[in-house]
Short mmCIF file of C-alpha atoms in Angstrom, two decimals:
data_model
loop_
_atom_site.label_atom_id
_atom_site.label_comp_id
_atom_site.label_asym_id
_atom_site.label_seq_id
_atom_site.Cartn_x
_atom_site.Cartn_y
_atom_site.Cartn_z
CA MET A 289 -26.82 18.72 28.84
CA GLN A 290 -29.92 20.93 28.99
CA ASP A 291 -27.66 23.87 29.96
CA PHE A 292 -25.45 23.16 26.98
CA LEU A 293 -28.38 23.05 24.54
CA THR A 294 -29.77 26.30 25.95
CA ALA A 295 -26.34 27.95 25.66
CA LEU A 296 -25.97 26.58 22.14
CA ALA A 297 -29.16 28.37 21.12
CA ALA A 298 -28.02 31.56 22.80
CA HIS A 299 -24.34 31.89 21.85
CA ASP A 300 -22.84 32.20 18.38
CA PHE A 301 -19.37 31.16 19.57
CA LEU A 302 -20.74 27.86 20.87
CA ARG A 303 -22.58 27.18 17.61
CA ASN A 304 -19.38 28.00 15.71
CA ALA A 305 -17.49 25.57 17.95
CA LEU A 306 -20.00 22.81 17.26
CA ILE A 307 -19.82 23.43 13.51
CA ALA A 308 -16.00 23.48 13.69
CA GLY A 309 -16.07 20.10 15.44
CA LEU A 310 -18.36 18.62 12.80
CA LEU A 311 -16.24 20.02 9.94
CA ALA A 312 -13.09 18.65 11.57
CA SER A 313 -14.79 15.26 11.90
CA LEU A 314 -15.14 14.98 8.16
CA GLY A 315 -11.42 15.69 7.70
CA CYS A 316 -10.36 13.22 10.38
CA GLY A 317 -12.84 10.67 9.02
CA LEU A 318 -11.50 10.80 5.47
CA ILE A 319 -7.79 11.03 6.23
CA GLY A 320 -7.58 9.24 9.60
CA PRO A 321 -8.16 5.72 8.19
CA LEU A 322 -5.41 6.26 5.58
CA VAL A 323 -2.99 7.37 8.31
CA VAL A 324 -3.88 4.38 10.49
CA ILE A 325 -3.82 1.78 7.70
CA LYS A 326 -0.63 3.14 6.08
CA ARG A 327 0.94 3.38 9.56
CA ILE A 328 2.10 6.96 9.08
CA THR A 329 0.94 8.31 12.45
CA PHE A 330 4.48 9.34 13.37
CA MET A 331 4.77 11.17 10.07
CA ALA A 332 1.49 13.02 10.74
CA GLY A 333 2.84 13.90 14.19
CA GLY A 334 6.00 15.33 12.62
CA ILE A 335 3.95 17.42 10.21
CA ALA A 336 1.73 18.67 13.05
CA HIS A 337 4.64 19.79 15.20
CA SER A 338 6.56 21.38 12.35
CA VAL A 339 3.49 23.61 11.90
CA LEU A 340 4.44 25.62 14.99
CA GLY A 341 7.49 26.90 13.11
CA GLY A 342 5.27 28.19 10.30
CA MET A 343 2.76 29.71 12.69
CA GLY A 344 5.50 31.41 14.70
CA ALA A 345 7.13 32.81 11.56
CA ALA A 346 3.76 34.09 10.30
CA LEU A 347 3.10 35.84 13.62
CA TYR A 348 6.59 37.35 13.56
CA TYR A 349 6.15 38.73 10.04
CA GLY A 350 2.58 39.86 10.69
CA VAL A 351 0.93 37.32 8.37
CA ASP A 352 -2.15 35.22 9.18
CA PRO A 353 -0.87 32.25 11.29
CA LEU A 354 -3.17 29.94 9.33
CA PHE A 355 -1.20 30.74 6.17
CA GLY A 356 2.07 29.96 7.96
CA ALA A 357 0.61 26.72 9.26
CA LEU A 358 -0.54 25.62 5.81
CA LEU A 359 2.77 26.45 4.17
CA SER A 360 4.92 24.72 6.77
CA ALA A 361 2.66 21.65 6.86
CA ILE A 362 2.82 21.20 3.08
CA LEU A 363 6.60 21.80 3.04
CA ALA A 364 7.15 19.26 5.80
CA ALA A 365 4.94 16.70 4.01
CA LEU A 366 6.77 17.11 0.69
CA LEU A 367 10.18 16.94 2.37
CA ILE A 368 9.31 13.72 4.21
CA GLY A 369 7.81 12.23 1.03
CA ALA A 370 10.84 13.17 -1.06
CA VAL A 371 13.24 11.58 1.43
CA ARG A 372 11.31 8.31 1.25
CA LEU A 373 10.70 8.25 -2.50
CA VAL A 374 13.79 9.86 -3.99
CA TRP A 375 16.55 8.96 -1.57
CA LYS A 376 14.84 5.74 -0.48
CA ALA A 377 15.98 6.55 3.04
CA GLN A 378 14.20 5.83 6.28
CA GLU A 379 12.20 8.92 7.04
CA ASP A 380 12.09 8.40 10.83
CA THR A 381 15.13 10.52 11.60
CA LEU A 382 13.98 13.36 9.37
CA ILE A 383 10.50 13.28 10.92
CA GLY A 384 12.02 13.43 14.40
CA ALA A 385 14.22 16.34 13.32
CA LEU A 386 11.32 18.24 11.71
CA TRP A 387 9.23 17.61 14.82
CA ALA A 388 11.80 19.22 17.12
CA ILE A 389 13.10 21.90 14.74
CA GLY A 390 9.54 23.07 13.97
CA MET A 391 8.75 23.43 17.65
CA ALA A 392 12.06 25.19 18.40
CA LEU A 393 11.64 27.62 15.50
CA GLY A 394 8.06 28.36 16.50
CA ILE A 395 8.95 29.12 20.09
CA LEU A 396 11.90 31.34 19.01
CA PHE A 397 9.74 33.27 16.53
CA ILE A 398 6.93 33.71 19.05
CA ALA A 399 9.39 34.84 21.74
CA SER A 400 10.90 37.37 19.29
CA THR A 401 7.58 38.74 18.05
CA PRO A 402 7.30 42.38 19.19
CA GLY A 403 4.27 42.96 21.36
CA TYR A 404 3.44 39.31 21.18
CA SER A 405 0.15 38.57 22.86
CA THR A 406 -1.01 35.32 21.29
CA ASP A 407 -1.59 32.62 23.84
CA LEU A 408 0.93 29.86 23.11
CA MET A 409 -1.37 27.41 24.87
CA SER A 410 -4.12 28.00 22.33
CA LEU A 411 -1.71 27.13 19.49
CA LEU A 412 -0.49 24.01 21.26
CA PHE A 413 -3.83 22.82 22.60
CA GLY A 414 -6.27 24.72 20.37
CA ASN A 415 -9.34 26.60 21.43
CA ILE A 416 -12.42 25.59 19.57
CA LEU A 417 -14.42 28.30 21.37
CA LEU A 418 -12.40 30.98 19.57
CA VAL A 419 -12.92 29.65 16.03
CA SER A 420 -13.90 32.54 13.78
CA PRO A 421 -16.54 32.41 11.00
CA GLY A 422 -13.66 32.88 8.52
CA ALA A 423 -11.91 29.80 9.89
CA LEU A 424 -15.17 27.84 9.51
CA TRP A 425 -15.29 28.73 5.80
CA PHE A 426 -11.66 27.68 5.49
CA MET A 427 -12.44 24.36 7.15
CA ALA A 428 -15.49 23.83 4.93
CA ALA A 429 -13.39 24.53 1.83
CA LEU A 430 -10.74 22.01 2.95
CA ASP A 431 -13.46 19.40 3.55
CA ALA A 432 -14.91 20.05 0.10
CA LEU A 433 -11.44 19.63 -1.43
CA LEU A 434 -10.88 16.35 0.43
CA LEU A 435 -14.29 15.02 -0.62
CA ALA A 436 -13.74 15.97 -4.27
CA ILE A 437 -10.30 14.36 -4.39
CA PHE A 438 -11.51 11.13 -2.79
CA ALA A 439 -14.60 10.98 -5.00
CA LEU A 440 -12.37 11.12 -8.07
CA PHE A 441 -9.37 9.10 -6.95
CA TYR A 442 -10.56 6.73 -4.24
CA ARG A 443 -9.42 3.64 -6.17
CA GLN A 444 -5.97 5.10 -6.84
CA PHE A 445 -5.46 5.95 -3.15
CA LEU A 446 -6.62 2.48 -2.18
CA ALA A 447 -4.20 0.91 -4.68
CA VAL A 448 -1.26 3.04 -3.53
CA ILE A 449 -1.71 2.46 0.20
CA PHE A 450 -2.44 -1.26 -0.34
CA ASP A 451 0.47 -2.23 -2.59
CA GLU A 452 2.70 0.49 -4.03
CA GLU A 453 4.68 -1.87 -6.26
CA PHE A 454 1.61 -3.41 -7.88
CA ALA A 455 -0.01 0.02 -8.34
CA ARG A 456 3.16 1.22 -10.09
CA LEU A 457 3.08 -1.81 -12.40
CA ARG A 458 -0.53 -1.03 -13.34
CA GLY A 459 0.57 2.46 -14.39
CA VAL A 460 -0.86 4.35 -11.41
CA PRO A 461 1.31 7.46 -10.75
CA VAL A 462 2.33 6.24 -7.30
CA THR A 463 4.73 9.08 -6.50
CA PHE A 464 2.07 11.69 -7.30
CA PHE A 465 -0.63 10.00 -5.23
CA TYR A 466 1.72 9.30 -2.32
CA LEU A 467 2.83 12.94 -2.17
CA LEU A 468 -0.80 14.06 -2.61
CA LEU A 469 -1.76 11.83 0.30
CA LEU A 470 0.93 13.42 2.49
CA CYS A 471 -0.25 16.91 1.45
CA LEU A 472 -3.83 15.96 2.33
CA VAL A 473 -2.60 14.71 5.71
CA ALA A 474 -0.88 18.10 6.13
CA LEU A 475 -4.07 20.00 5.23
CA THR A 476 -6.12 17.87 7.62
CA VAL A 477 -3.62 18.47 10.39
CA VAL A 478 -4.06 22.23 9.90
CA LEU A 479 -7.84 21.73 9.82
CA LEU A 480 -7.81 19.82 13.10
CA ILE A 481 -5.37 22.20 14.79
CA GLN A 482 -8.22 24.73 14.82
CA VAL A 483 -10.13 22.38 17.08
CA VAL A 484 -7.66 20.64 19.38
CA GLY A 485 -4.30 22.35 18.77
CA LEU A 486 -1.18 20.77 17.35
CA ILE A 487 -0.27 18.62 20.36
CA LEU A 488 -3.57 16.74 20.41
CA VAL A 489 -4.18 16.62 16.68
CA ILE A 490 -2.78 13.10 16.27
CA ALA A 491 -5.33 11.69 18.69
CA LEU A 492 -8.26 13.14 16.77
CA LEU A 493 -6.71 11.99 13.49
CA THR A 494 -6.11 8.40 14.56
CA LEU A 495 -8.42 7.36 17.41
CA PRO A 496 -11.79 7.53 15.56
CA ALA A 497 -10.24 5.68 12.61
CA ALA A 498 -8.65 3.06 14.86
CA ILE A 499 -11.95 2.45 16.69
CA ALA A 500 -13.79 2.17 13.35
CA GLY A 501 -11.13 -0.32 12.23
CA HIS A 502 -12.05 -2.63 15.11
CA TYR A 503 -15.46 -3.28 13.53
CA LEU A 504 -15.39 -2.21 9.88
CA HIS A 505 -13.27 -4.03 7.34
CA SER A 506 -13.22 -1.77 4.31
CA LEU A 507 -11.54 1.59 3.76
CA ALA A 508 -14.82 3.28 2.78
CA GLY A 509 -16.55 1.81 5.84
CA MET A 510 -13.74 3.04 8.10
CA MET A 511 -14.00 6.52 6.56
CA LEU A 512 -17.73 6.69 7.29
CA GLY A 513 -17.35 5.21 10.77
CA ALA A 514 -14.44 7.51 11.69
CA THR A 515 -16.40 10.57 10.50
CA LEU A 516 -19.42 9.65 12.65
CA LEU A 517 -17.21 8.85 15.66
CA GLY A 518 -15.29 12.12 15.18
CA ALA A 519 -18.60 14.01 15.13
CA LEU A 520 -19.68 12.18 18.29
CA PHE A 521 -16.42 12.90 20.15
CA THR A 522 -16.18 16.59 19.21
CA SER A 523 -19.86 17.31 19.96
CA SER A 524 -19.94 15.29 23.19
CA GLY A 525 -16.59 16.72 24.28
CA LEU A 526 -17.90 20.23 23.76
CA ALA A 527 -21.07 19.45 25.71
CA LEU A 528 -19.24 17.69 28.56
CA ALA A 529 -16.71 20.53 28.90
CA TYR A 530 -19.38 23.24 29.01
CA ALA A 531 -20.86 22.86 32.52
CA PRO A 532 -17.57 22.44 34.46
CA ASP A 533 -15.96 25.12 32.22
CA LEU A 534 -13.13 22.86 31.04
CA PRO A 535 -11.12 23.35 27.81
CA PRO A 536 -13.09 21.33 25.18
CA GLY A 537 -10.07 20.00 23.20
CA PRO A 538 -8.60 17.80 25.95
CA VAL A 539 -12.09 16.59 26.96
CA MET A 540 -12.74 15.46 23.37
CA ILE A 541 -9.40 13.65 23.26
CA LEU A 542 -9.87 11.94 26.63
CA LEU A 543 -13.34 10.82 25.55
CA ALA A 544 -11.94 9.41 22.29
CA GLY A 545 -9.05 7.80 24.19
CA ALA A 546 -11.38 6.15 26.72
CA VAL A 547 -13.62 4.76 23.97
CA TYR A 548 -10.53 3.53 22.09
CA VAL A 549 -9.18 1.63 25.11
CA LEU A 550 -12.58 0.05 25.83
CA SER A 551 -13.05 -0.80 22.16
CA ALA A 552 -9.57 -2.35 21.89
CA LEU A 553 -10.27 -4.51 24.97
CA PHE A 554 -13.70 -5.55 23.64
CA SER A 555 -12.31 -6.25 20.19
CA GLY A 556 -9.51 -8.43 21.61
CA TRP A 557 -11.98 -10.31 23.81
CA ARG A 558 -14.33 -10.83 20.84
CA THR A 559 -11.53 -12.26 18.69
CA ARG A 560 -10.50 -14.71 21.42
CA ALA A 561 -14.13 -15.71 22.04
CA ARG A 562 -14.62 -16.43 18.33
CA ALA A 563 -11.47 -18.55 18.25
CA HIS A 564 -12.69 -20.57 21.27
CA ARG A 565 -16.12 -21.00 19.69
CA GLN A 566 -14.55 -22.16 16.44
CA ALA A 567 -12.34 -24.64 18.27
CA ALA A 568 -15.37 -25.96 20.22
CA VAL A 569 -17.36 -26.43 16.99
CA SER A 570 -14.39 -28.20 15.42
CA ARG A 571 -14.02 -30.55 18.41
CA GLY A 572 -17.76 -31.25 18.40
CA GLY A 573 -17.72 -31.99 14.66
CA MET B 12 10.82 -6.18 -35.97
CA SER B 13 7.27 -4.86 -35.71
CA GLU B 14 5.53 -4.74 -32.36
CA THR B 15 2.97 -7.34 -33.48
CA GLU B 16 5.59 -9.99 -34.17
CA ALA B 17 8.12 -9.09 -31.46
CA PRO B 18 8.83 -11.80 -28.88
CA ALA B 19 7.09 -11.55 -25.52
CA ILE B 20 10.41 -10.89 -23.78
CA ALA B 21 13.76 -10.01 -25.36
CA LEU B 22 16.84 -9.34 -23.21
CA ARG B 23 20.09 -8.36 -24.89
CA GLY B 24 23.43 -7.96 -23.12
CA LEU B 25 21.71 -7.13 -19.85
CA CYS B 26 23.96 -6.19 -16.92
CA PHE B 27 22.93 -5.06 -13.47
CA SER B 28 24.89 -4.28 -10.31
CA TYR B 29 23.90 -3.34 -6.81
CA GLY B 30 26.78 -1.01 -5.98
CA ASP B 31 29.96 -2.88 -6.97
CA ARG B 32 28.26 -6.31 -6.74
CA LEU B 33 27.51 -7.57 -10.24
CA VAL B 34 24.21 -9.47 -10.03
CA LEU B 35 23.47 -10.02 -13.73
CA ASP B 36 26.26 -10.44 -16.26
CA THR B 37 25.46 -10.03 -19.97
CA ILE B 38 22.10 -11.78 -19.98
CA ASP B 39 20.59 -12.70 -23.35
CA LEU B 40 17.17 -14.29 -23.41
CA GLU B 41 14.28 -14.42 -25.82
CA ILE B 42 10.89 -15.80 -24.87
CA ALA B 43 8.46 -16.26 -27.74
CA ARG B 44 4.75 -15.59 -27.44
CA GLY B 45 2.91 -18.58 -26.02
CA GLU B 46 5.97 -20.10 -24.31
CA PHE B 47 5.94 -21.43 -20.71
CA VAL B 48 9.43 -20.84 -19.35
CA GLY B 49 10.84 -21.62 -15.93
CA LEU B 50 13.57 -19.46 -14.41
CA VAL B 51 15.62 -21.32 -11.80
CA GLY B 52 18.75 -20.59 -9.83
CA PRO B 53 20.18 -20.32 -6.33
CA ASN B 54 19.26 -17.66 -3.81
CA ALA B 55 20.94 -14.34 -4.64
CA GLY B 56 21.46 -15.64 -8.18
CA GLY B 57 19.65 -12.62 -9.61
CA LYS B 58 16.19 -14.09 -10.36
CA SER B 59 14.12 -11.40 -8.64
CA THR B 60 16.39 -8.67 -10.03
CA LEU B 61 15.87 -10.02 -13.55
CA LEU B 62 12.10 -9.99 -13.02
CA LYS B 63 12.22 -6.40 -11.76
CA LEU B 64 14.13 -5.38 -14.89
CA ILE B 65 11.56 -7.11 -17.11
CA LEU B 66 8.77 -5.40 -15.16
CA GLY B 67 10.43 -2.00 -15.50
CA LEU B 68 10.86 -1.57 -11.74
CA LEU B 69 14.65 -1.34 -12.21
CA GLU B 70 16.73 0.18 -15.02
CA PRO B 71 19.67 -1.87 -16.35
CA GLN B 72 23.17 -0.34 -16.28
CA ALA B 73 23.84 -1.92 -19.69
CA GLY B 74 21.85 -3.82 -22.27
CA GLU B 75 18.26 -3.72 -23.35
CA VAL B 76 14.93 -5.06 -22.16
CA ARG B 77 11.98 -5.29 -24.54
CA VAL B 78 8.54 -6.64 -23.72
CA PHE B 79 6.42 -7.18 -26.81
CA GLY B 80 8.94 -4.97 -28.59
CA GLU B 81 8.43 -2.05 -26.19
CA PRO B 82 10.33 -0.73 -23.17
CA PRO B 83 8.96 -2.46 -20.04
CA ARG B 84 7.23 0.64 -18.64
CA GLN B 85 5.22 1.04 -21.84
CA ALA B 86 4.28 -2.62 -21.91
CA ALA B 87 3.51 -2.79 -18.17
CA ARG B 88 -0.23 -3.10 -18.66
CA ARG B 89 0.26 -6.18 -20.86
CA ILE B 90 2.04 -7.94 -17.99
CA GLY B 91 0.36 -9.70 -15.09
CA TYR B 92 2.66 -10.05 -12.07
CA VAL B 93 2.38 -12.37 -9.10
CA PRO B 94 4.93 -11.48 -6.39
CA GLN B 95 6.69 -13.98 -4.15
CA PHE B 96 5.56 -12.24 -0.97
CA PRO B 97 2.49 -10.06 -0.69
CA ALA B 98 3.68 -6.48 -0.26
CA PHE B 99 0.66 -5.54 1.84
CA ALA B 100 -0.14 -5.88 5.51
CA ARG B 101 -2.28 -8.95 6.17
CA ASP B 102 -4.55 -6.92 8.47
CA PHE B 103 -5.39 -4.42 5.72
CA PRO B 104 -9.18 -3.85 5.79
CA ILE B 105 -9.99 -5.15 2.34
CA SER B 106 -11.95 -8.01 0.81
CA VAL B 107 -10.58 -10.52 -1.69
CA GLU B 108 -12.89 -9.10 -4.36
CA GLN B 109 -11.48 -5.59 -3.83
CA VAL B 110 -7.90 -6.88 -4.00
CA VAL B 111 -8.56 -8.64 -7.29
CA ALA B 112 -10.44 -5.62 -8.68
CA MET B 113 -7.23 -3.60 -8.23
CA GLY B 114 -5.73 -5.65 -11.04
CA ALA B 115 -8.12 -3.91 -13.43
CA ILE B 116 -7.38 -0.37 -12.23
CA GLY B 117 -6.87 2.16 -15.02
CA ALA B 118 -3.48 3.65 -15.77
CA GLY B 119 -2.57 7.27 -15.09
CA PHE B 120 -5.07 9.46 -13.28
CA ASP B 121 -8.15 7.83 -14.80
CA PRO B 122 -10.58 9.83 -12.65
CA ARG B 123 -13.61 7.65 -13.34
CA PRO B 124 -15.20 7.19 -9.96
CA ASP B 125 -16.97 3.90 -10.86
CA TRP B 126 -19.53 4.72 -8.14
CA SER B 127 -21.29 1.39 -8.27
CA GLY B 128 -18.02 -0.53 -8.65
CA ARG B 129 -19.95 -2.85 -10.97
CA ALA B 130 -17.35 -3.01 -13.75
CA ALA B 131 -14.46 -3.65 -11.36
CA ARG B 132 -16.51 -6.23 -9.45
CA ALA B 133 -17.37 -8.07 -12.65
CA ALA B 134 -13.70 -8.19 -13.70
CA ALA B 135 -12.72 -9.41 -10.24
CA ARG B 136 -15.34 -12.14 -10.15
CA ALA B 137 -14.41 -13.38 -13.63
CA ALA B 138 -10.74 -13.60 -12.61
CA LEU B 139 -11.60 -15.36 -9.34
CA ALA B 140 -13.75 -17.84 -11.24
CA GLU B 141 -10.85 -18.55 -13.59
CA VAL B 142 -8.58 -19.49 -10.68
CA GLU B 143 -11.45 -21.46 -9.07
CA ALA B 144 -11.59 -19.20 -6.03
CA LEU B 145 -14.90 -17.40 -6.49
CA GLU B 146 -16.07 -18.59 -3.08
CA LEU B 147 -13.34 -16.46 -1.47
CA ALA B 148 -14.69 -13.18 -2.93
CA ALA B 149 -16.22 -11.83 0.28
CA ARG B 150 -13.44 -13.04 2.60
CA ARG B 151 -11.02 -10.61 4.21
CA VAL B 152 -7.60 -10.99 2.63
CA GLY B 153 -5.97 -11.46 6.04
CA THR B 154 -7.96 -14.65 6.70
CA LEU B 155 -6.65 -16.58 3.68
CA SER B 156 -4.27 -19.54 3.81
CA GLY B 157 -1.01 -19.42 1.79
CA GLY B 158 -2.47 -21.40 -1.11
CA GLN B 159 -5.66 -19.33 -1.20
CA LEU B 160 -3.64 -16.11 -1.15
CA GLN B 161 -1.55 -17.28 -4.13
CA ARG B 162 -4.73 -17.94 -6.11
CA VAL B 163 -6.03 -14.49 -5.20
CA LEU B 164 -2.77 -12.84 -6.28
CA LEU B 165 -2.95 -14.81 -9.52
CA ALA B 166 -6.55 -13.63 -10.01
CA ARG B 167 -5.43 -10.02 -9.41
CA ALA B 168 -2.83 -10.43 -12.15
CA LEU B 169 -5.44 -11.94 -14.50
CA ALA B 170 -8.01 -9.18 -13.82
CA GLY B 171 -5.87 -6.80 -15.87
CA ALA B 172 -6.28 -9.06 -18.95
CA PRO B 173 -2.50 -9.58 -19.42
CA GLU B 174 -0.79 -11.25 -22.37
CA LEU B 175 2.30 -12.18 -20.34
CA LEU B 176 2.19 -13.64 -16.85
CA ILE B 177 5.26 -13.38 -14.60
CA LEU B 178 5.29 -15.27 -11.32
CA ASP B 179 8.03 -15.03 -8.69
CA GLU B 180 8.21 -18.29 -6.69
CA PRO B 181 4.41 -18.63 -6.61
CA THR B 182 4.53 -21.84 -4.59
CA ALA B 183 7.39 -21.10 -2.18
CA SER B 184 5.21 -21.07 0.92
CA ILE B 185 2.56 -23.66 0.11
CA ASP B 186 2.32 -27.46 0.31
CA GLN B 187 2.89 -29.94 -2.51
CA ARG B 188 -0.81 -30.47 -3.30
CA ALA B 189 -1.50 -26.73 -3.60
CA GLU B 190 1.70 -26.41 -5.67
CA ASN B 191 0.39 -29.01 -8.14
CA GLU B 192 -2.96 -27.24 -8.35
CA ILE B 193 -1.35 -23.87 -9.06
CA PHE B 194 0.87 -25.32 -11.80
CA ASP B 195 -2.05 -27.24 -13.35
CA LEU B 196 -3.85 -23.92 -13.47
CA LEU B 197 -0.85 -22.22 -15.07
CA ALA B 198 -0.64 -24.98 -17.65
CA ARG B 199 -4.27 -24.24 -18.62
CA LEU B 200 -3.61 -20.48 -18.71
CA ASN B 201 -0.65 -21.12 -20.99
CA ALA B 202 -3.17 -21.88 -23.74
CA ARG B 203 -3.70 -18.13 -24.08
CA LEU B 204 -0.84 -16.53 -22.12
CA THR B 205 2.94 -16.45 -22.26
CA ILE B 206 4.22 -17.47 -18.83
CA LEU B 207 7.56 -16.92 -17.08
CA VAL B 208 7.74 -18.52 -13.66
CA VAL B 209 10.59 -18.30 -11.16
CA SER B 210 11.11 -21.38 -9.06
CA HIS B 211 13.75 -22.92 -6.81
CA ASP B 212 12.44 -26.38 -7.73
CA ILE B 213 13.86 -27.39 -11.11
CA ALA B 214 12.63 -30.99 -10.85
CA PHE B 215 9.04 -29.95 -10.18
CA ILE B 216 8.69 -27.26 -12.82
CA SER B 217 10.33 -29.44 -15.48
CA GLY B 218 7.04 -31.34 -15.61
CA TYR B 219 5.22 -28.22 -16.66
CA VAL B 220 7.47 -25.77 -18.50
CA ARG B 221 8.92 -26.29 -21.97
CA ARG B 222 12.18 -24.49 -21.36
CA VAL B 223 14.26 -23.78 -18.28
CA ALA B 224 16.47 -20.73 -17.92
CA CYS B 225 19.14 -21.26 -15.27
CA LEU B 226 20.39 -18.08 -13.67
CA ASN B 227 23.32 -17.59 -11.38
CA ARG B 228 24.63 -14.18 -12.45
CA THR B 229 24.94 -15.57 -15.98
CA LEU B 230 22.11 -17.36 -17.76
CA ARG B 231 21.83 -20.61 -19.72
CA CYS B 232 18.72 -22.12 -21.26
CA HIS B 233 17.82 -25.80 -21.51
CA GLY B 234 15.01 -27.82 -22.95
CA THR B 235 13.20 -29.67 -20.19
CA GLU B 236 14.20 -33.07 -21.61
CA LEU B 237 17.75 -32.27 -20.48
CA VAL B 238 16.73 -31.76 -16.88
CA ALA B 239 14.71 -34.90 -16.28
CA SER B 240 14.45 -36.07 -12.70
CA ASP B 241 17.22 -38.73 -12.90
CA ILE B 242 19.70 -36.11 -14.10
CA VAL B 243 18.60 -33.76 -11.32
CA ARG B 244 19.09 -36.59 -8.82
CA GLN B 245 22.55 -37.34 -10.19
CA LEU B 246 23.46 -33.70 -10.14
CA TYR B 247 22.05 -32.58 -6.81
CA GLY B 248 21.30 -35.69 -4.80
CA GLU B 249 17.98 -37.05 -3.52
CA GLY B 250 15.74 -34.51 -1.83
CA VAL B 251 17.74 -31.46 -2.80
CA ARG B 252 15.37 -28.78 -4.00
CA ARG B 253 17.66 -25.78 -4.27
CA VAL B 254 19.58 -25.61 -7.53
CA ASP B 255 23.22 -24.56 -7.59
CA HIS B 256 25.08 -25.89 -10.56
CA GLN B 257 27.93 -25.16 -12.96
CA HIS B 258 27.59 -24.59 -16.68
CA ASN B 259 30.40 -26.23 -18.61
CA THR B 260 28.63 -26.10 -21.94
CA PRO B 261 26.41 -23.39 -23.23
CA THR B 262 23.52 -25.63 -24.22
CA ARG B 263 23.00 -28.39 -21.71
CA LEU B 264 23.50 -29.44 -18.15
CA GLN B 265 26.47 -31.70 -17.55
CA ALA B 266 25.85 -34.76 -15.43
CA PRO B 267 28.68 -36.20 -13.34
CA GLY B 268 30.75 -38.57 -15.43
CA ASP B 269 29.97 -36.84 -18.71
#
C-alpha cells in the first residue's frame, strides 16, 4: 500500500486512474440503483456490448472512438426503449440481437481498419491506466449532467421506475423519462467503459448498487451507498493491482464480486435470524 | 353542458375490442357528482377495460368518454385510482410515506426539486391519517399485509386531492373484516368524493353503493333495492360471490319465476 501511495504521488497516470475511478463511481452510484431496482441489467449489458460496433466504426472512419461509443450506446438505448413502449413487445430478443450484432460489427470494423493498432483487449476490458486528461473532463461532464438531471427530476424517475401506470395517470411524461433513463444508462455505460471496458461494465454498474440494496431501503440511500462502494472498489482495486502489476479493471470487479457474495450471504443469514427471533418472541409472548 | 355542471363520468356509445374480440358493446353510463356506484360483472366481462377507458389509459374504437366534461387525459389529475394489484415489485426500496407522496407528484416536467420533501411529506401524512394508517408511514412497502397495502394505495390516490375515486376490486385479496373497514372508509369519503368501485361481490357492495352497474360486454344499471340479498340468493345460490347473470329487461334484475 505504501508503494502505491508513493507511486501515486510520483506518477500522473496513476493519479488520473484514481480520479477516473472516483468519477466512474459517481456514475455507477447514481444509475446503478435504477438498473438494479428496475431489473434492466440485461438491457444495460446489451447497450454495453453494442458499443463495440460504434467504437469499431469510429476507428475505421478515423473518428474518436469515444464519439462512436456514445452514438451507438444512445441509439441502442432508444431502439430498445421504442420496442418496449411503442410496439409493446418483449425487448429480450432485440437486446440479445443488439448484443451480438454490436460485437460482430465492432470486430469486423476493427479487423478492416487499415493499419489498425488499437489493442482490442483494452476496449473489451478497459485500461484505467491509459485514461487521458481529456477523458477525465468528459467523465466529469457526464457526472455533472447526471447530477443535474437527478437533482431536478428525482421524484419523476422514482415515480416512473416504481409504478409506470400510476405515474402516467398523474400526468408524468412516462415515455420521456423512461427513454431518458435508458439514455442515461447508455451514457453511464460509456463512462464506465473507460475504467473497466465493456465486458466488465455491468459488474461495476450493478454490484455496488446491489450491495447497497442489502442494507439501505431508499433509492437516495442506495445511490449514496453505491457511490461510496464504487469509490472503494475502484480505489482499492487500483491499489491492490499495483504491486503485482495486474490489470486494475478485473481486480476491481473481483473485489466487488467477492464483497457482493459475502454481503448476500450475510444479508440472507440476517433475514433468517430476524425471522427466528421474531418467532421466539411471539412464542414467548 | 358547462364543465362545472358536467357529470363526473359520462360514457356514450362506448365500444372496445381487443383484436376481433368485442369486450365492450355500446356502453352508455352517466355517474353524477357525489354518487357512489358499484360496477359488477363476471371475469373477462370488461370491468377493468372500462376503467382503463375512463382513466384514459386506453382509447375507445367508438363512442365517447368524458370525465367532468373533459377527455379523460385532461381530467386525469381530478381522478384518484386504486388498482386491483400493485404494479410495483414488493421488494422495491421505498417507505409507505414515499409511496403515498407520489400521489401528489406534479404533472409534466415540474422540475421543482422539493429538497426537504416537506410539502410531499405533509400531503402523504394527511392522506395516511385519513385512511387511519399513519402508523405505517415509516414501514417498507414490502412488509405490509394485503389490507394495509390497500389502505396505502387508497391514501396514495387521496394524496392527489381527487374529486373522483376509482377503485378496481379493492378488497379482492383481503379478509371480510378488512373489506368492511375499507368500505366503511369509502362510505365516509363519499361525503366529498364521487366513487366508482369495481367488485365481484354484488351482495356485499349493495350495502354501501346507491347504484349498481352490471357489466358483461353490455351494461345495465340497477338501484341497490333491486339487488337485495334474498334476490341475489335466489339468482345465484347461497355462497356464490361471482356474478354472472342475464338481463331480460333494461331496468331491473329478473329473479327466477318472474
